[in-house]
Amino acid sequence: MMAQPDPAPTRRLPHRWFRLPRRWFRAPRRWFRLPRRLFRVPRRWLRLPRRTVRLRLTLVYGGLFLLSGAGLLAVTYGLVSNRLPVMATAQGGTPNVSGTAQRSTQVCFYARQPGSAAQPPLPTAGLPSNCTNLTRLANQQRANELQQLLTESGIALAIMTVASIGLGWLVAGRVLRPLRTITTAAKRASASNLHERLAMGGADDELKELGDTFDRLLSRLEAAFGAQRQFVANASHELRTPLARLRTVMEVALADPARSVASLQAAGERVLAAGEQQERLIEALLTLARSQRGLDRREPVDLAAITDEVVLARRPEAELRGLTVAARLGPAPALGDTRLAERLVANLVDNAVRHNVAHGVVEVTTGSWTGHAVLSVSNTGPLIQPDEVGRLFQPFQRNGDGRAGRHEGLGLGLSIVGAIAEAHGAWLQANALPGGGLGVQVGFPPAVYR
């Protein structure tokens, strides 16, 4: 039998050909890693709440309710404890008339506390041990009732305390709502919306008074901003007028083909006059600003002596205008700034001299009234309407015309007088005289405060 040849050996494929890459079955670690933010506590959770007025009021309300509830619970516990029975006593039978003892009857007496009045007896038949059992049962029932009362009352107190805190939060928010309104309005207030008002309604309480006070503050600020804008506009106009005049004079003088030394000299004189007018205006504005700032220090001022010097200095000008100056100067010691007081007197006298009529009269008086140094200046002049007197003390305002540049003076005299008087804490009164003219009285503080 012939041997069969060996079969051809089979070629084995490499084992790695049937092996899939491990990375196909390897899940990235980040798939099993929980994000850290899941375990991170927000910082605002660890931060204590802001100690606002609402929070403090809520805690106060809740604390007061808790204290009052605990006090009520203690009183109730004491009353109930006093009413429940705590002991029992026994009493035997009594002999009858014949001397033989009757059948013994056990009677138990219940009392609220030792030494208190007993309740009606409860008869029980049997041995004295019945009272002992009843005493034990009564005391056990009393302890259970008091424990139940304390537990249920404590739970009720805790629930009502939480409820009171919630109600306190709502009530505090309701009460503080006007304050939030005022705070919002204060944050929103600016120069462009000072006309807005809170106009708070409701009961006439402290919060409404605060809102009304804030409205009055906005009104004063609005008036101050309006006056400042008006003053800046008027001052700009008054400062521009001399500059325009200077430029015109110089352009005309230089454009003249037949100019000579004399014409140039005349133009220079006009330029100097306009410059002096501008200098006086700037000095008046600086004086007004200094007066509105207030006084840094106060010193004794002899108002009569200052007025005498001013009247002597203005008398020649008054005589040239044909005016009569009558001065009655009495002692008038005051307290303030000497230079500002002198400026006030000079402005009043200048105003009386310049705004007068031919052959008019100027009366100047000083004296003391109720401890105050009083200066009075009155003059004849054109007729002034009573409702126009207050406007005369505004910058650049005149009688009959709002522009000061068309008349003599700068239109700042009386406004400076008002600012100096306010800086000194003095009272100022102005009246339109029936025949024409103006009368002004100023009362300075006394030289020594009492």
Coordinates of C-alpha atoms in Angstrom, one line a residue:
M1 CA 0.0 0.0 0.0
M2 CA 1.5 3.2 -1.1
A3 CA 1.9 5.9 1.4
Q4 CA -0.1 9.0 0.8
P5 CA 1.9 12.2 0.5
D6 CA 1.7 14.7 3.3
P7 CA -0.8 17.5 2.6
A8 CA 0.7 20.8 1.8
P9 CA 1.2 22.8 5.0
T10 CA -1.4 25.6 5.5
R11 CA -0.1 29.1 5.8
R12 CA -1.1 30.7 8.9
L13 CA -2.0 34.3 8.9
P14 CA -0.3 36.5 11.6
H15 CA -2.2 36.7 14.8
R16 CA -2.1 40.4 14.7
W17 CA -4.3 40.6 11.6
F18 CA -7.2 39.3 13.7
R19 CA -6.5 41.6 16.6
L20 CA -8.5 44.9 16.6
P21 CA -6.7 48.0 17.9
R22 CA -7.3 48.5 21.6
R23 CA -7.8 52.2 21.1
W24 CA -11.1 51.3 19.4
F25 CA -12.4 49.9 22.7
R26 CA -10.7 52.4 25.0
A27 CA -13.0 55.1 26.1
P28 CA -11.4 58.5 26.8
R29 CA -11.0 59.2 30.4
R30 CA -12.8 62.5 30.1
W31 CA -16.0 60.4 29.4
F32 CA -15.9 59.1 33.0
R33 CA -14.7 62.3 34.6
L34 CA -17.5 64.4 36.0
P35 CA -17.1 68.1 35.5
R36 CA -15.7 70.0 38.5
R37 CA -18.4 72.6 38.3
L38 CA -20.9 70.0 39.5
F39 CA -19.0 69.9 42.8
R40 CA -18.2 73.6 43.0
V41 CA -20.3 75.6 45.4
P42 CA -21.0 79.1 44.0
R43 CA -19.3 81.8 46.0
R44 CA -22.5 83.7 46.4
W45 CA -23.9 80.8 48.4
L46 CA -21.0 81.1 50.9
R47 CA -21.3 84.8 51.1
L48 CA -23.4 86.2 53.9
P49 CA -26.4 88.1 52.8
R50 CA -26.2 91.9 52.6
R51 CA -27.3 93.5 55.9
T52 CA -30.0 95.6 54.4
V53 CA -32.6 97.4 56.4
R54 CA -35.3 95.1 55.1
L55 CA -33.4 92.0 56.4
R56 CA -32.8 93.6 59.8
L57 CA -36.4 94.6 60.2
T58 CA -37.4 91.0 59.2
L59 CA -35.1 89.6 61.9
V60 CA -36.5 92.0 64.4
Y61 CA -40.1 91.1 63.6
G62 CA -39.3 87.4 63.8
G63 CA -37.3 87.7 67.0
L64 CA -40.1 89.8 68.7
F65 CA -42.7 87.2 67.6
L66 CA -40.5 84.4 68.9
L67 CA -40.0 86.0 72.3
S68 CA -43.7 86.9 72.7
G69 CA -44.8 83.4 71.6
A70 CA -42.3 81.8 74.1
G71 CA -43.7 84.0 76.8
L72 CA -47.2 83.1 75.9
L73 CA -46.3 79.4 75.9
A74 CA -44.7 79.7 79.4
V75 CA -47.8 81.4 80.8
T76 CA -50.1 78.8 79.2
Y77 CA -47.9 76.0 80.5
G78 CA -48.0 77.4 84.0
L79 CA -51.8 77.9 84.0
V80 CA -52.5 74.4 82.7
S81 CA -50.0 72.9 85.1
N82 CA -51.8 74.6 88.0
R83 CA -55.2 73.3 86.9
L84 CA -54.3 69.6 86.6
P85 CA -54.6 67.4 89.7
V86 CA -51.4 66.3 91.4
M87 CA -52.3 64.4 94.5
A88 CA -55.0 62.4 96.2
T89 CA -55.8 61.9 100.0
A90 CA -58.0 59.3 101.8
Q91 CA -60.6 59.8 104.6
G92 CA -62.2 56.9 106.5
G93 CA -65.8 56.5 107.8
T94 CA -67.1 58.4 110.9
P95 CA -69.0 56.8 113.9
N96 CA -72.7 57.2 114.1
V97 CA -74.8 58.6 117.0
S98 CA -74.9 55.2 118.8
G99 CA -71.1 55.1 118.9
T100 CA -70.8 52.2 116.4
A101 CA -68.7 52.8 113.4
Q102 CA -70.3 52.9 110.1
R103 CA -69.0 51.1 107.0
S104 CA -65.7 52.7 106.0
T105 CA -66.0 54.6 102.8
Q106 CA -62.9 55.7 100.9
V107 CA -63.0 59.3 99.7
C108 CA -60.2 60.7 97.4
F109 CA -59.6 64.5 97.3
Y110 CA -57.8 66.0 94.3
A111 CA -55.9 69.3 94.6
R112 CA -54.1 71.4 91.9
Q113 CA -51.0 72.1 94.0
P114 CA -50.1 71.5 97.6
G115 CA -51.7 74.0 99.7
S116 CA -54.3 75.0 97.1
A117 CA -58.1 74.7 97.5
A118 CA -59.3 71.1 96.9
Q119 CA -61.7 70.2 94.2
P120 CA -65.0 68.4 95.1
P121 CA -64.3 64.9 96.5
L122 CA -64.8 61.8 94.4
P123 CA -66.0 58.9 96.6
T124 CA -64.7 55.5 95.9
A125 CA -65.5 52.2 97.7
G126 CA -62.7 49.9 98.6
L127 CA -59.3 49.9 100.3
P128 CA -57.0 53.0 100.8
S129 CA -54.8 51.6 98.0
N130 CA -57.4 52.9 95.5
C131 CA -56.3 56.5 96.3
T132 CA -52.7 55.6 95.8
N133 CA -53.4 54.1 92.3
L134 CA -55.5 57.1 91.4
T135 CA -52.7 59.4 92.5
R136 CA -50.2 57.6 90.4
L137 CA -52.5 57.6 87.4
A138 CA -53.4 61.2 87.8
N139 CA -49.8 62.2 88.0
Q140 CA -48.9 60.1 85.0
Q141 CA -51.8 61.6 83.0
R142 CA -50.8 65.1 84.1
A143 CA -47.2 64.6 83.0
N144 CA -48.4 63.2 79.6
E145 CA -50.8 66.1 79.1
L146 CA -48.1 68.7 80.0
Q147 CA -45.6 67.0 77.7
Q148 CA -48.1 66.9 74.8
L149 CA -49.0 70.5 75.5
L150 CA -45.3 71.6 75.4
T151 CA -44.6 69.6 72.3
E152 CA -47.6 70.7 70.3
S153 CA -47.2 74.3 71.4
G154 CA -43.4 74.2 70.5
I155 CA -44.3 72.9 67.0
A156 CA -47.0 75.6 66.5
L157 CA -44.6 78.3 67.8
A158 CA -41.9 77.1 65.3
I159 CA -44.4 77.1 62.4
M160 CA -45.7 80.6 63.3
T161 CA -42.2 81.9 63.7
V162 CA -41.3 80.9 60.2
A163 CA -44.6 82.4 59.0
S164 CA -43.9 85.6 60.9
I165 CA -40.5 85.9 59.3
G166 CA -42.1 85.6 55.8
L167 CA -44.8 88.1 56.7
G168 CA -42.1 90.3 58.2
W169 CA -40.2 90.2 55.0
L170 CA -43.3 91.3 53.0
V171 CA -44.3 94.0 55.5
A172 CA -40.7 95.4 55.6
G173 CA -40.6 95.5 51.8
R174 CA -44.0 97.3 51.8
V175 CA -42.8 99.8 54.4
L176 CA -39.5 100.5 52.7
R177 CA -40.9 100.8 49.2
P178 CA -40.9 104.7 49.5
L179 CA -37.3 104.6 50.4
R180 CA -36.4 102.5 47.3
T181 CA -38.4 105.1 45.3
I182 CA -36.4 107.9 46.8
T183 CA -33.1 106.1 46.3
T184 CA -33.9 105.4 42.6
A185 CA -34.8 109.0 42.1
A186 CA -31.6 110.2 43.8
K187 CA -29.5 107.9 41.6
R188 CA -31.3 109.1 38.4
A189 CA -31.2 112.8 39.3
S190 CA -29.0 114.9 37.0
A191 CA -29.0 118.4 35.6
S192 CA -31.2 117.3 32.7
N193 CA -34.1 115.8 34.8
L194 CA -34.3 118.0 37.8
H195 CA -37.9 118.8 36.9
E196 CA -39.1 115.3 37.9
R197 CA -40.8 115.0 41.2
L198 CA -41.7 112.0 43.4
A199 CA -45.1 113.4 44.5
M200 CA -45.5 110.7 47.1
G201 CA -49.0 109.9 48.3
G202 CA -50.3 108.0 51.2
A203 CA -50.5 108.8 54.9
D204 CA -48.8 111.9 56.2
D205 CA -46.0 110.0 58.0
E206 CA -42.2 110.3 58.2
L207 CA -41.6 108.6 54.8
K208 CA -43.9 111.0 53.0
E209 CA -42.2 113.9 54.8
L210 CA -38.9 112.6 53.5
G211 CA -40.3 112.4 49.9
D212 CA -41.6 115.9 50.1
T213 CA -38.3 117.1 51.5
F214 CA -36.5 115.5 48.5
D215 CA -38.9 117.2 46.1
R216 CA -38.2 120.6 47.7
L217 CA -34.5 119.8 47.4
L218 CA -34.9 119.1 43.7
S219 CA -36.8 122.3 43.3
R220 CA -34.0 124.3 44.9
L221 CA -31.5 122.5 42.7
E222 CA -33.5 123.2 39.6
A223 CA -33.8 126.9 40.5
A224 CA -30.0 127.1 41.2
F225 CA -29.1 125.4 37.9
G226 CA -31.5 127.6 36.0
A227 CA -30.1 130.7 37.7
Q228 CA -26.5 129.6 37.0
R229 CA -27.3 129.0 33.3
Q230 CA -29.0 132.3 33.0
F231 CA -26.1 134.0 34.8
V232 CA -23.5 132.4 32.5
A233 CA -25.5 133.4 29.4
N234 CA -25.8 137.0 30.6
A235 CA -22.2 137.2 31.7
S236 CA -21.1 135.9 28.3
H237 CA -23.1 138.5 26.6
E238 CA -21.8 141.3 28.8
L239 CA -18.2 140.2 28.3
R240 CA -18.7 139.9 24.5
T241 CA -20.0 143.4 24.1
P242 CA -16.8 145.2 25.2
L243 CA -14.7 142.8 23.1
A244 CA -16.8 143.5 20.0
R245 CA -16.5 147.3 20.7
L246 CA -12.8 147.0 21.0
R247 CA -12.5 145.1 17.7
T248 CA -14.7 147.5 15.9
V249 CA -12.8 150.6 17.1
M250 CA -9.5 149.1 16.1
E251 CA -10.7 147.9 12.7
V252 CA -12.1 151.3 11.9
A253 CA -9.0 153.1 13.0
L254 CA -6.7 150.8 10.9
A255 CA -9.0 150.8 7.9
D256 CA -9.0 154.6 7.7
P257 CA -6.7 155.6 4.8
A258 CA -6.3 159.1 6.2
R259 CA -5.5 158.0 9.7
S260 CA -3.3 160.3 11.7
V261 CA -1.7 160.3 15.1
A262 CA -4.7 162.2 16.5
S263 CA -7.2 159.6 15.2
L264 CA -5.2 156.7 16.4
Q265 CA -4.8 158.4 19.8
A266 CA -8.6 158.8 20.0
A267 CA -9.1 155.2 19.0
G268 CA -6.7 154.2 21.7
E269 CA -8.6 156.2 24.3
R270 CA -11.8 154.5 23.4
V271 CA -10.1 151.1 23.6
L272 CA -8.9 152.0 27.1
A273 CA -12.4 153.1 28.2
A274 CA -13.9 149.8 26.9
G275 CA -11.1 147.9 28.7
E276 CA -11.8 149.7 31.9
Q277 CA -15.5 148.8 31.6
Q278 CA -14.6 145.1 31.0
E279 CA -12.3 145.2 34.0
R280 CA -15.0 146.6 36.2
L281 CA -17.4 143.9 35.0
I282 CA -14.9 141.1 35.8
E283 CA -14.2 142.6 39.2
A284 CA -17.9 142.7 39.9
L285 CA -18.3 139.0 38.8
L286 CA -15.4 138.0 41.1
T287 CA -17.0 139.9 44.0
L288 CA -20.4 138.2 43.4
A289 CA -18.7 134.8 43.3
R290 CA -16.8 135.5 46.5
S291 CA -20.0 136.7 48.2
Q292 CA -21.9 133.6 47.2
R293 CA -19.1 131.4 48.6
G294 CA -19.6 132.7 52.1
L295 CA -17.4 134.1 54.8
D296 CA -14.2 132.4 55.9
R297 CA -14.0 134.5 59.1
R298 CA -15.9 137.2 60.9
E299 CA -14.6 140.3 62.6
P300 CA -16.2 143.4 64.2
V301 CA -17.3 146.0 61.6
D302 CA -18.2 149.6 62.3
L303 CA -21.0 150.1 59.7
A304 CA -21.4 153.8 60.5
A305 CA -17.8 154.6 59.8
I306 CA -17.8 152.6 56.5
T307 CA -21.0 154.3 55.4
D308 CA -19.5 157.8 56.2
E309 CA -16.5 157.1 54.0
V310 CA -18.6 155.9 51.1
V311 CA -20.9 158.9 51.3
L312 CA -18.0 161.3 51.3
A313 CA -16.5 159.6 48.3
R314 CA -19.8 159.7 46.3
R315 CA -20.9 163.2 47.3
P316 CA -19.0 165.0 44.4
E317 CA -20.7 162.8 41.8
A318 CA -24.1 163.4 43.5
E319 CA -23.6 167.1 43.4
L320 CA -22.7 167.0 39.7
R321 CA -26.0 165.2 39.1
G322 CA -27.8 167.8 41.1
L323 CA -28.8 165.4 43.9
T324 CA -29.1 166.0 47.6
V325 CA -27.5 163.4 49.9
A326 CA -28.9 163.3 53.5
A327 CA -26.9 161.1 55.9
R328 CA -28.0 160.3 59.4
L329 CA -25.4 157.9 60.8
G330 CA -25.9 156.4 64.2
P331 CA -23.8 153.7 66.0
A332 CA -24.1 150.4 64.2
P333 CA -21.6 147.8 65.3
A334 CA -21.8 144.6 63.3
L335 CA -20.0 141.3 62.7
G336 CA -18.7 140.3 59.3
D337 CA -16.2 141.1 56.6
T338 CA -15.1 144.7 56.3
R339 CA -14.3 144.7 52.6
L340 CA -17.6 143.0 51.6
A341 CA -19.6 145.3 53.9
E342 CA -17.9 148.3 52.2
R343 CA -18.8 146.9 48.8
L344 CA -22.4 146.4 49.9
V345 CA -22.7 150.1 51.1
A346 CA -21.0 151.4 48.0
N347 CA -23.3 149.4 45.6
L348 CA -26.4 150.7 47.4
V349 CA -25.2 154.3 47.3
D350 CA -24.1 154.0 43.7
N351 CA -27.4 152.5 42.7
A352 CA -29.3 155.4 44.5
V353 CA -27.2 158.0 42.8
R354 CA -27.2 156.6 39.3
H355 CA -30.9 155.6 39.1
N356 CA -32.3 158.9 40.2
V357 CA -34.1 161.9 38.7
A358 CA -33.0 165.5 38.4
H359 CA -32.9 167.3 41.7
G360 CA -33.6 164.1 43.5
V361 CA -32.8 163.0 47.0
V362 CA -30.6 160.2 48.5
E363 CA -31.2 159.3 52.1
V364 CA -28.6 157.1 54.0
T365 CA -29.3 156.0 57.6
T366 CA -27.5 153.7 60.0
G367 CA -28.5 152.6 63.5
S368 CA -29.3 149.7 65.7
W369 CA -32.6 147.8 66.0
T370 CA -33.1 144.9 68.4
G371 CA -29.3 144.4 68.5
H372 CA -28.9 144.4 64.8
A373 CA -26.9 146.9 62.8
V374 CA -29.3 148.4 60.2
L375 CA -28.4 150.2 57.0
S376 CA -31.1 152.0 55.1
V377 CA -30.7 153.6 51.7
S378 CA -33.6 155.2 49.8
N379 CA -33.7 157.4 46.7
T380 CA -36.1 159.1 44.4
G381 CA -36.3 157.9 40.9
P382 CA -38.5 156.3 38.2
L383 CA -41.6 154.4 39.3
I384 CA -41.0 150.8 40.1
Q385 CA -43.8 148.2 40.1
P386 CA -43.9 146.3 43.4
D387 CA -43.7 142.9 41.7
E388 CA -40.6 144.0 39.8
V389 CA -38.5 144.6 43.0
G390 CA -37.4 141.0 43.4
R391 CA -36.2 140.8 39.8
L392 CA -33.9 143.8 40.3
F393 CA -31.7 141.7 42.6
Q394 CA -31.0 139.2 39.9
P395 CA -27.8 139.5 37.8
F396 CA -28.0 141.8 34.8
Q397 CA -31.6 142.9 35.4
R398 CA -32.9 146.5 35.3
N399 CA -36.2 148.2 35.9
G400 CA -38.2 148.2 32.7
D401 CA -35.6 146.3 30.7
G402 CA -33.9 142.9 31.2
R403 CA -30.6 144.0 29.6
A404 CA -28.1 145.9 31.6
G405 CA -25.8 146.9 28.7
R406 CA -28.2 149.6 27.4
H407 CA -28.0 151.6 30.6
E408 CA -25.4 153.0 32.9
G409 CA -23.7 150.5 35.2
L410 CA -23.2 146.8 34.9
G411 CA -26.5 145.5 36.3
L412 CA -24.7 143.6 39.1
G413 CA -25.0 146.1 41.9
L414 CA -28.1 144.8 43.7
S415 CA -27.3 141.2 43.0
I416 CA -24.0 141.6 44.7
V417 CA -25.8 143.3 47.6
G418 CA -28.1 140.3 48.0
A419 CA -25.1 137.9 47.8
I420 CA -23.2 139.8 50.5
A421 CA -26.2 140.0 52.8
E422 CA -26.8 136.3 52.5
A423 CA -23.1 135.6 53.2
H424 CA -23.3 137.6 56.4
G425 CA -26.6 136.0 57.5
A426 CA -28.3 139.5 57.3
W427 CA -31.9 140.2 56.4
L428 CA -32.6 142.2 53.3
Q429 CA -35.8 144.1 52.6
A430 CA -36.5 146.3 49.5
N431 CA -39.6 148.3 48.8
A432 CA -40.8 150.3 45.9
L433 CA -41.6 153.9 47.1
P434 CA -45.0 155.3 46.2
G435 CA -43.6 158.4 44.4
G436 CA -40.9 156.5 42.6
G437 CA -37.6 155.2 43.6
L438 CA -36.4 152.3 45.8
G439 CA -35.8 151.8 49.5
V440 CA -33.5 149.1 50.8
Q441 CA -32.8 148.1 54.4
V442 CA -30.1 145.6 55.5
G443 CA -29.8 144.2 59.0
F444 CA -26.4 142.8 60.0
P445 CA -25.8 140.4 62.9
P446 CA -24.8 142.1 66.1
A447 CA -21.1 142.5 66.9
V448 CA -21.3 139.9 69.8
Y449 CA -23.4 136.7 69.7
R450 CA -25.6 136.2 72.7

